[in-house]
Every structure is written in C-alpha cells, then in structure tokens.
C-alpha cells in the first residue's frame, strides 16, 4: 500500500487487500510520494519476494507514478523475482492469467498506458498545486508559521545597534533571539515593513 503523505488514509487499499485474505504481516505500507521507488517498505517487500509469490496492489498508481520506473519494477518483480502481480482494479494486469503471447502483449500494453496515466496525473497534481499556491499568494495568503511579534524592547535595541553602541550579538541577546533572526528583522525593520 502507498499513500502520498501521513495525513492520507489507506483504508480503501486495506479493505481491498483484506478482501483478498492477505494477512497484515504481509502488507507493506509507505507514506510518501510515488515519484520513485526509494521507499523503505517497498524495498523491504521486494527483498522478501520469492519465485511463485503474488503481489497484490489496488491500482497501478499505488505502485508508483513514474512511467519508466513502474515498467522497470514490473520487470524486476515478474522476471528477476519470478513473482506474479495482480492489480486489483484492473483484471487485465494479472500476470497469472493469459500467459500466451496475446495475453502478454495486452497486459504489457495496458501496463504502459496505465503507467503513463499515473505519471501524467502526478504532473497534473504538481501543476495544480503550484497554480493554487500562486493564486493564494496573489490573494495575500501567507504560508508557513506566523512570524513572532517583535519584543517590546526591539525598537530601543535596534536604535542602539544602528548607532553602533552595541554589537549585533549583544543586540540579539537583549532581544532574546538568534543573531541571524535579529539581523533579518533589522533589515526588514529598517525598510519600515515591521511595526
């Protein structure tokens, strides 16, 4: 099973695997992007695969979202490991069925199409995300943690630092902040962009 982030839910995949009678000890779950196959649980699962084993995945995009790597991993599992793969929501992608030339051709064709669709969807997701972020920024939405308010003594300390009466390190200590934070705030404060 794979979900792209820790806040996503893998229940739909778990239900499908439970329906196939797969014991929980044989379910490997990664919570990260499908852009590549450098996923710890995926790698652990591939190491455990033996000839004659059967890998179930709900859909090809749960395997990954990189066209070339999906093709390569399919080859590794079916040819090098001699294991079978069953994509639950696409019965044509079940290596146990139709092992003749026509069946293999159709399965390879479907795999290529679905791999392309999975990677294309990843590209579309990234593009929509970038557009959403740009639109939000244009509306004035700020991302990240809200900035800490300046300490009450900042104006006085800033002025002393500006006049050379105290060093940057001393000013930062007076304001109870890191030197880099003090200097950054001083630059912005000097431009009149901080209260």
Coordinates of N, CA and C in Angstrom, one line a residue:
X1 N 0.9 -1.2 0.0 CA 0.0 0.0 0.0 C 0.9 1.2 0.0
X2 N 0.4 2.3 -0.6 CA 1.1 3.5 -0.6 C 0.1 4.7 -0.6
X3 N 0.4 5.6 0.3 CA -0.3 6.9 0.3 C 0.8 8.0 0.2
X4 N 0.5 9.1 -0.3 CA 1.5 10.2 -0.6 C 1.9 10.9 0.7
X5 N 1.1 10.9 1.7 CA 1.5 11.7 2.9 C 0.9 11.0 4.1
X6 N 1.4 11.4 5.3 CA 1.0 10.8 6.5 C -0.5 11.2 6.9
X7 N -1.0 12.3 6.3 CA -2.4 12.6 6.6 C -3.4 12.0 5.7
X8 N -2.9 11.2 4.7 CA -3.9 10.5 3.8 C -4.2 9.1 4.4
X9 N -5.3 8.6 4.0 CA -5.8 7.4 4.6 C -5.7 6.2 3.6
X10 N -5.2 5.1 4.1 CA -5.1 3.9 3.2 C -6.2 2.9 3.4
X11 N -7.3 3.3 4.0 CA -8.4 2.4 4.3 C -8.9 1.7 3.1
X12 N -9.1 2.4 2.0 CA -9.6 1.8 0.7 C -8.7 0.7 0.2
X13 N -7.4 0.9 0.3 CA -6.5 -0.1 -0.1 C -6.5 -1.3 0.9
X14 N -6.6 -1.0 2.2 CA -6.6 -2.1 3.2 C -7.8 -3.0 3.0
X15 N -9.0 -2.4 2.8 CA -10.2 -3.1 2.6 C -10.1 -4.1 1.4
X16 N -9.5 -3.6 0.3 CA -9.3 -4.4 -0.9 C -8.3 -5.6 -0.6
X17 N -7.3 -5.3 0.1 CA -6.3 -6.4 0.4 C -6.9 -7.4 1.4
X18 N -7.7 -6.9 2.4 CA -8.4 -7.8 3.4 C -9.3 -8.7 2.6
X19 N -10.0 -8.2 1.6 CA -10.9 -9.0 0.8 C -10.2 -10.1 0.1
X20 N -8.9 -9.9 -0.2 CA -8.1 -11.0 -0.8 C -7.6 -12.0 0.2
X21 N -7.8 -11.7 1.5 CA -7.4 -12.6 2.6 C -5.9 -12.5 2.9
X22 N -5.3 -11.3 2.6 CA -3.9 -11.1 2.9 C -3.7 -10.8 4.4
X23 N -2.8 -11.6 5.1 CA -2.6 -11.3 6.5 C -1.8 -10.0 6.6
X24 N -2.1 -9.3 7.7 CA -1.5 -7.9 7.9 C 0.0 -8.0 7.9
X25 N 0.6 -9.1 8.4 CA 2.1 -9.2 8.4 C 2.7 -9.2 7.0
X26 N 1.8 -9.4 5.9 CA 2.3 -9.4 4.6 C 1.9 -8.1 3.8
X27 N 1.5 -7.1 4.6 CA 1.1 -5.9 4.0 C 2.2 -4.8 4.3
X28 N 2.7 -4.2 3.3 CA 3.8 -3.2 3.4 C 3.2 -1.9 3.0
X29 N 3.4 -0.9 3.9 CA 2.8 0.4 3.7 C 3.9 1.5 3.7
X30 N 3.9 2.3 2.6 CA 4.7 3.5 2.6 C 3.8 4.7 2.6
X31 N 4.3 5.7 3.3 CA 3.6 7.0 3.3 C 4.5 8.1 2.7
X32 N 4.6 8.0 1.4 CA 5.4 9.0 0.7 C 5.1 9.0 -0.8
X33 N 5.6 10.0 -1.5 CA 5.3 10.1 -2.9 C 5.6 8.9 -3.7
X34 N 4.9 8.7 -4.8 CA 5.2 7.6 -5.7 C 6.1 8.0 -6.9
X35 N 6.8 9.2 -6.7 CA 7.6 9.7 -7.8 C 8.8 8.8 -8.1
X36 N 9.2 7.9 -7.1 CA 10.3 7.0 -7.3 C 10.0 5.8 -6.4
X37 N 11.0 4.8 -6.5 CA 10.8 3.6 -5.7 C 11.8 3.5 -4.5
X38 N 12.3 4.7 -4.1 CA 13.2 4.7 -2.9 C 12.4 4.8 -1.7
X39 N 11.5 3.8 -1.5 CA 10.6 3.8 -0.4 C 11.0 2.6 0.5
X40 N 11.1 2.8 1.8 CA 11.7 1.7 2.7 C 10.8 0.4 2.7
X41 N 9.5 0.6 2.8 CA 8.7 -0.6 2.9 C 8.6 -1.3 1.5
X42 N 8.6 -0.5 0.5 CA 8.6 -1.1 -0.9 C 9.9 -2.0 -1.1
X43 N 11.0 -1.4 -0.7 CA 12.3 -2.1 -0.9 C 12.3 -3.4 0.0
X44 N 11.8 -3.3 1.2 CA 11.7 -4.4 2.1 C 10.8 -5.5 1.5
X45 N 9.7 -5.1 0.9 CA 8.8 -6.1 0.3 C 9.5 -6.8 -0.9
X46 N 10.1 -6.0 -1.7 CA 10.8 -6.6 -2.9 C 11.9 -7.7 -2.5
X47 N 12.6 -7.3 -1.4 CA 13.6 -8.3 -0.9 C 13.0 -9.6 -0.5
X48 N 11.8 -9.5 0.1 CA 11.1 -10.7 0.6 C 10.4 -11.6 -0.5
X49 N 10.2 -11.0 -1.7 CA 9.6 -11.7 -2.7 C 10.4 -12.9 -3.2
X50 N 9.7 -14.0 -3.4 CA 10.4 -15.2 -4.0 C 9.6 -15.7 -5.2
X51 N 10.2 -16.6 -5.9 CA 9.5 -17.2 -7.0 C 8.2 -17.8 -6.6
X52 N 7.2 -17.5 -7.4 CA 5.8 -18.0 -7.1 C 5.0 -17.2 -6.2
X53 N 5.6 -16.1 -5.6 CA 4.8 -15.2 -4.7 C 3.9 -14.4 -5.6
X54 N 2.9 -13.8 -4.9 CA 1.9 -13.0 -5.6 C 1.8 -11.6 -4.9
X55 N 2.0 -10.6 -5.6 CA 1.9 -9.2 -5.1 C 0.6 -8.6 -5.6
X56 N -0.2 -8.2 -4.6 CA -1.4 -7.5 -4.9 C -1.2 -6.0 -4.7
X57 N -1.7 -5.2 -5.6 CA -1.8 -3.8 -5.4 C -3.2 -3.4 -5.9
X58 N -3.8 -2.3 -5.3 CA -5.1 -1.9 -5.6 C -5.1 -1.3 -7.0
X59 N -4.2 -0.4 -7.3 CA -4.2 0.2 -8.6 C -2.7 0.6 -9.0
X60 N -2.5 0.7 -10.2 CA -1.1 0.9 -10.7 C -0.5 2.2 -10.1
X61 N -1.3 3.2 -9.8 CA -0.7 4.4 -9.2 C -0.3 4.3 -7.8
X62 N -0.8 3.2 -7.1 CA -0.3 2.9 -5.8 C 1.1 2.3 -5.8
X63 N 1.4 1.6 -7.0 CA 2.8 1.1 -7.1 C 3.7 2.3 -7.3
X64 N 3.4 3.2 -8.2 CA 4.2 4.4 -8.4 C 3.6 5.3 -9.4
X65 N 4.3 6.4 -9.6 CA 3.8 7.5 -10.5 C 4.9 7.9 -11.5
X66 N 5.8 7.0 -11.7 CA 6.9 7.3 -12.6 C 6.9 6.2 -13.7
X67 N 6.6 6.7 -15.0 CA 6.4 5.7 -16.1 C 7.5 4.7 -16.2
X68 N 8.8 5.2 -16.4 CA 9.9 4.3 -16.6 C 10.1 3.4 -15.4
X69 N 10.0 3.9 -14.2 CA 10.3 3.1 -13.1 C 9.2 2.1 -12.8
X70 N 8.0 2.4 -13.1 CA 6.9 1.4 -13.0 C 7.2 0.2 -13.9
X71 N 7.6 0.5 -15.2 CA 7.9 -0.5 -16.1 C 9.1 -1.4 -15.6
X72 N 10.1 -0.7 -15.1 CA 11.3 -1.4 -14.6 C 11.0 -2.3 -13.4
X73 N 10.2 -1.8 -12.4 CA 9.9 -2.5 -11.2 C 9.0 -3.7 -11.6
X74 N 8.1 -3.5 -12.6 CA 7.3 -4.7 -13.0 C 8.2 -5.8 -13.6
X75 N 9.2 -5.4 -14.4 CA 10.1 -6.3 -14.9 C 10.9 -7.1 -13.8
X76 N 11.4 -6.3 -12.8 CA 12.1 -6.9 -11.7 C 11.3 -7.9 -11.0
X77 N 10.1 -7.6 -10.7 CA 9.2 -8.5 -9.9 C 8.8 -9.7 -10.7
X78 N 8.4 -9.5 -12.0 CA 7.9 -10.6 -12.7 C 9.0 -11.5 -13.4
X79 N 10.1 -10.8 -13.8 CA 11.2 -11.6 -14.5 C 12.3 -12.0 -13.5
X80 N 12.9 -11.0 -12.8 CA 14.0 -11.4 -11.9 C 13.6 -12.2 -10.7
X81 N 12.5 -11.7 -10.1 CA 12.0 -12.4 -8.9 C 11.1 -13.6 -9.2
X82 N 10.6 -13.6 -10.4 CA 9.6 -14.7 -10.9 C 8.4 -14.7 -10.0
X83 N 7.9 -13.5 -9.6 CA 6.7 -13.4 -8.8 C 5.6 -12.9 -9.7
X84 N 4.4 -13.1 -9.3 CA 3.2 -12.6 -10.1 C 2.7 -11.3 -9.4
X85 N 2.1 -10.5 -10.3 CA 1.4 -9.2 -9.8 C 0.0 -9.3 -10.2
X86 N -0.9 -8.8 -9.3 CA -2.3 -8.7 -9.6 C -2.7 -7.3 -9.2
X87 N -3.1 -6.5 -10.2 CA -3.6 -5.1 -10.0 C -5.1 -5.3 -9.8
X88 N -5.6 -5.1 -8.6 CA -7.0 -5.5 -8.2 C -8.0 -4.8 -9.1
X89 N -7.9 -3.5 -9.3 CA -8.9 -2.7 -10.1 C -8.7 -2.8 -11.6
X90 N -7.7 -3.6 -12.1 CA -7.5 -3.8 -13.5 C -7.2 -5.2 -13.8
X91 N -8.2 -6.1 -13.9 CA -8.0 -7.5 -14.1 C -7.1 -7.9 -15.2
X92 N -7.0 -7.0 -16.3 CA -6.1 -7.3 -17.3 C -4.6 -7.4 -16.9
X93 N -4.3 -6.7 -15.7 CA -3.0 -6.7 -15.2 C -2.9 -7.7 -14.1
X94 N -3.0 -9.0 -14.5 CA -2.8 -10.1 -13.5 C -1.9 -11.1 -14.3
X95 N -0.7 -11.1 -13.9 CA 0.3 -11.9 -14.6 C 0.1 -13.4 -14.5
X96 N -0.9 -13.9 -13.7 CA -1.2 -15.3 -13.6 C -2.1 -15.7 -14.8
X97 N -2.8 -14.7 -15.4 CA -3.7 -15.0 -16.5 C -3.1 -14.9 -17.8
X98 N -3.6 -15.5 -18.8 CA -3.2 -15.3 -20.2 C -1.7 -15.2 -20.4
X99 N -1.0 -16.3 -20.2 CA 0.4 -16.2 -20.3 C 0.9 -16.4 -21.7
X100 N -0.1 -16.6 -22.7 CA 0.3 -16.8 -24.1 C 0.8 -15.4 -24.6
X101 N 1.2 -15.4 -25.9 CA 1.8 -14.2 -26.5 C 0.8 -13.1 -26.5
X102 N -0.5 -13.4 -26.9 CA -1.5 -12.3 -27.0 C -1.8 -11.8 -25.6
X103 N -1.9 -12.6 -24.6 CA -2.2 -12.1 -23.2 C -1.1 -11.3 -22.7
X104 N 0.2 -11.7 -23.0 CA 1.3 -10.9 -22.5 C 1.3 -9.6 -23.2
X105 N 1.0 -9.6 -24.5 CA 1.0 -8.3 -25.3 C 0.0 -7.3 -24.7
X106 N -1.2 -7.8 -24.5 CA -2.3 -7.0 -24.0 C -1.9 -6.5 -22.6
X107 N -1.4 -7.3 -21.7 CA -1.0 -6.9 -20.4 C 0.1 -5.8 -20.4
X108 N 1.1 -6.0 -21.3 CA 2.1 -5.0 -21.5 C 1.6 -3.7 -22.0
X109 N 0.7 -3.8 -22.9 CA 0.1 -2.5 -23.5 C -0.7 -1.8 -22.4
X110 N -1.5 -2.5 -21.6 CA -2.3 -1.9 -20.6 C -1.4 -1.3 -19.5
X111 N -0.3 -2.0 -19.2 CA 0.6 -1.5 -18.2 C 1.3 -0.2 -18.7
X112 N 1.7 -0.2 -19.9 CA 2.3 1.1 -20.4 C 1.3 2.2 -20.4
X113 N 0.1 2.0 -20.8 CA -0.9 3.1 -20.8 C -1.2 3.5 -19.3
X114 N -1.4 2.6 -18.4 CA -1.7 3.0 -17.0 C -0.5 3.7 -16.4
X115 N 0.7 3.2 -16.7 CA 1.9 3.8 -16.1 C 2.0 5.3 -16.6
X116 N 1.7 5.5 -17.9 CA 1.7 6.9 -18.5 C 0.7 7.7 -17.7
X117 N -0.5 7.2 -17.6 CA -1.6 7.9 -16.9 C -1.2 8.3 -15.5
X118 N -0.6 7.3 -14.7 CA -0.1 7.6 -13.4 C 0.9 8.7 -13.3
X119 N 1.9 8.7 -14.2 CA 2.9 9.8 -14.2 C 2.3 11.1 -14.6
X120 N 1.4 11.0 -15.6 CA 0.7 12.2 -16.1 C -0.1 12.9 -15.0
X121 N -0.8 12.0 -14.2 CA -1.6 12.6 -13.1 C -0.7 13.2 -12.0
X122 N 0.5 12.6 -11.8 CA 1.4 13.2 -10.8 C 1.8 14.6 -11.3
X123 N 2.1 14.7 -12.6 CA 2.5 16.0 -13.2 C 1.3 17.0 -13.1
X124 N 0.1 16.6 -13.3 CA -1.1 17.4 -13.2 C -1.3 17.9 -11.8
X125 N -1.1 17.0 -10.8 CA -1.2 17.3 -9.4 C -0.2 18.4 -9.0
X126 N 1.0 18.3 -9.4 CA 2.1 19.3 -9.1 C 1.7 20.6 -9.8
X127 N 1.2 20.6 -11.0 CA 0.9 21.8 -11.7 C -0.3 22.5 -11.0
X128 N -1.3 21.7 -10.6 CA -2.5 22.3 -9.9 C -2.1 22.9 -8.6
X129 N -1.2 22.2 -7.9 CA -0.7 22.6 -6.6 C 0.1 24.0 -6.8
X130 N 0.9 24.1 -7.7 CA 1.7 25.3 -8.0 C 0.7 26.4 -8.3
X131 N -0.3 26.2 -9.2 CA -1.3 27.2 -9.5 C -2.0 27.6 -8.3
X132 N -2.4 26.7 -7.4 CA -3.2 27.0 -6.2 C -2.3 27.9 -5.3
X133 N -1.0 27.6 -5.1 CA -0.1 28.3 -4.3 C 0.0 29.7 -4.8
X134 N 0.2 29.8 -6.1 CA 0.4 31.2 -6.8 C -0.9 32.0 -6.6
X135 N -2.0 31.4 -6.8 CA -3.3 32.1 -6.6 C -3.5 32.6 -5.2
X136 N -3.1 31.7 -4.2 CA -3.3 32.1 -2.8 C -2.3 33.2 -2.4
X137 N -1.1 33.2 -3.0 CA -0.1 34.2 -2.7 C -0.6 35.6 -3.3
X138 N -1.2 35.5 -4.5 CA -1.7 36.7 -5.1 C -2.8 37.3 -4.3
X139 N -3.6 36.5 -3.5 CA -4.7 37.0 -2.7 C -4.1 37.4 -1.3
X140 N -2.8 37.3 -1.1 CA -2.2 37.7 0.1 C -2.1 36.7 1.2
X141 N -2.4 35.4 0.8 CA -2.2 34.3 1.8 C -0.7 34.1 2.1
X142 N -0.4 34.0 3.4 CA 1.0 33.8 3.7 C 1.1 32.3 4.1
X143 N 2.2 31.7 3.7 CA 2.5 30.3 4.1 C 3.5 30.2 5.2
X144 N 3.5 29.1 5.9 CA 4.5 28.9 6.9 C 3.9 29.4 8.3
X145 N 4.8 29.3 9.3 CA 4.5 29.8 10.6 C 4.3 31.3 10.6
X146 N 3.3 31.8 11.4 CA 3.2 33.2 11.5 C 4.4 33.8 12.2
X147 N 4.9 34.9 11.8 CA 6.1 35.5 12.5 C 5.9 35.8 13.9
X148 N 6.9 35.7 14.7 CA 6.8 36.0 16.1 C 6.7 37.6 16.2
X149 N 6.0 38.1 17.2 CA 6.0 39.5 17.3 C 7.4 40.0 17.8
X150 N 7.7 41.2 17.5 CA 9.0 41.8 18.0 C 8.9 42.0 19.5
X151 N 10.0 41.8 20.2 CA 10.0 42.0 21.6 C 9.8 43.5 21.9
X152 N 9.2 43.8 23.1 CA 8.9 45.2 23.4 C 10.1 46.1 23.3
X153 N 11.3 45.6 23.6 CA 12.5 46.4 23.7 C 13.2 46.5 22.3
X154 N 12.6 45.9 21.2 CA 13.2 45.9 20.0 C 13.6 47.2 19.4
X155 N 12.7 48.2 19.4 CA 12.9 49.5 18.8 C 14.2 50.1 19.5
X156 N 14.2 50.1 20.8 CA 15.3 50.7 21.5 C 16.7 50.0 21.2
X157 N 16.6 48.7 21.3 CA 17.8 47.9 21.0 C 18.3 48.1 19.5
X158 N 17.3 48.1 18.6 CA 17.7 48.3 17.2 C 18.4 49.6 17.0
X159 N 17.8 50.7 17.7 CA 18.4 52.0 17.5 C 19.9 52.0 18.1
X160 N 20.1 51.4 19.3 CA 21.4 51.3 19.8 C 22.4 50.6 18.9
X161 N 21.9 49.5 18.3 CA 22.7 48.7 17.4 C 23.0 49.5 16.1
X162 N 22.0 50.2 15.6 CA 22.2 51.1 14.4 C 23.2 52.2 14.6
X163 N 23.2 52.7 15.9 CA 24.2 53.8 16.2 C 25.5 53.3 16.6
X164 N 25.7 51.9 16.6 CA 27.0 51.3 16.9 C 27.3 51.3 18.4
X165 N 26.3 51.5 19.2 CA 26.5 51.5 20.7 C 26.7 50.1 21.2
X166 N 26.0 49.1 20.5 CA 26.1 47.7 20.9 C 26.3 46.9 19.7
X167 N 26.9 45.7 19.8 CA 27.2 44.8 18.7 C 25.9 44.1 18.3
X168 N 25.9 43.4 17.2 CA 24.8 42.6 16.7 C 24.5 41.5 17.7
X169 N 25.6 40.8 18.2 CA 25.4 39.7 19.1 C 24.8 40.2 20.4
X170 N 25.2 41.4 20.9 CA 24.6 41.9 22.1 C 23.2 42.3 21.9
X171 N 22.9 42.9 20.8 CA 21.5 43.3 20.5 C 20.6 42.0 20.4
X172 N 21.1 41.0 19.8 CA 20.3 39.7 19.7 C 20.1 39.2 21.0
X173 N 21.1 39.2 21.9 CA 20.9 38.7 23.3 C 19.8 39.5 24.0
X174 N 19.9 40.8 23.9 CA 19.0 41.7 24.5 C 17.5 41.4 24.1
X175 N 17.4 41.0 22.9 CA 16.1 40.8 22.3 C 15.7 39.3 22.4
X176 N 16.6 38.5 23.0 CA 16.3 37.0 23.2 C 16.0 36.3 21.9
X177 N 16.9 36.6 20.9 CA 16.8 35.9 19.6 C 18.1 35.6 19.0
X178 N 18.2 34.8 18.0 CA 19.4 34.4 17.4 C 19.9 35.6 16.6
X179 N 21.2 35.7 16.4 CA 21.8 36.8 15.7 C 21.3 36.9 14.3
X180 N 21.1 35.8 13.6 CA 20.6 35.8 12.2 C 19.2 36.3 12.2
X181 N 18.4 36.0 13.2 CA 17.0 36.5 13.3 C 17.0 38.0 13.6
X182 N 17.9 38.4 14.5 CA 17.9 39.9 14.8 C 18.3 40.6 13.5
X183 N 19.3 40.2 12.8 CA 19.8 40.9 11.6 C 18.8 40.9 10.5
X184 N 18.0 39.8 10.3 CA 17.0 39.7 9.3 C 15.9 40.7 9.7
X185 N 15.5 40.7 11.0 CA 14.4 41.6 11.4 C 14.9 43.0 11.3
X186 N 16.2 43.3 11.6 CA 16.7 44.7 11.5 C 16.6 45.2 10.0
X187 N 16.9 44.3 9.1 CA 16.9 44.7 7.6 C 15.4 45.0 7.3
X188 N 14.5 44.2 7.7 CA 13.1 44.4 7.3 C 12.6 45.7 8.1
X189 N 13.0 45.8 9.4 CA 12.5 46.9 10.2 C 13.1 48.2 9.7
X190 N 14.3 48.2 9.2 CA 14.9 49.4 8.6 C 14.2 49.9 7.4
X191 N 13.5 49.0 6.7 CA 12.7 49.4 5.5 C 11.3 49.8 5.8
X192 N 11.0 49.8 7.1 CA 9.7 50.2 7.6 C 8.6 49.2 7.4
X193 N 9.0 47.9 7.2 CA 8.0 46.9 6.9 C 7.6 46.1 8.2
X194 N 8.2 46.4 9.3 CA 7.8 45.8 10.6 C 7.2 46.9 11.5
X195 N 6.2 46.6 12.3 CA 5.6 47.6 13.2 C 6.6 48.1 14.2

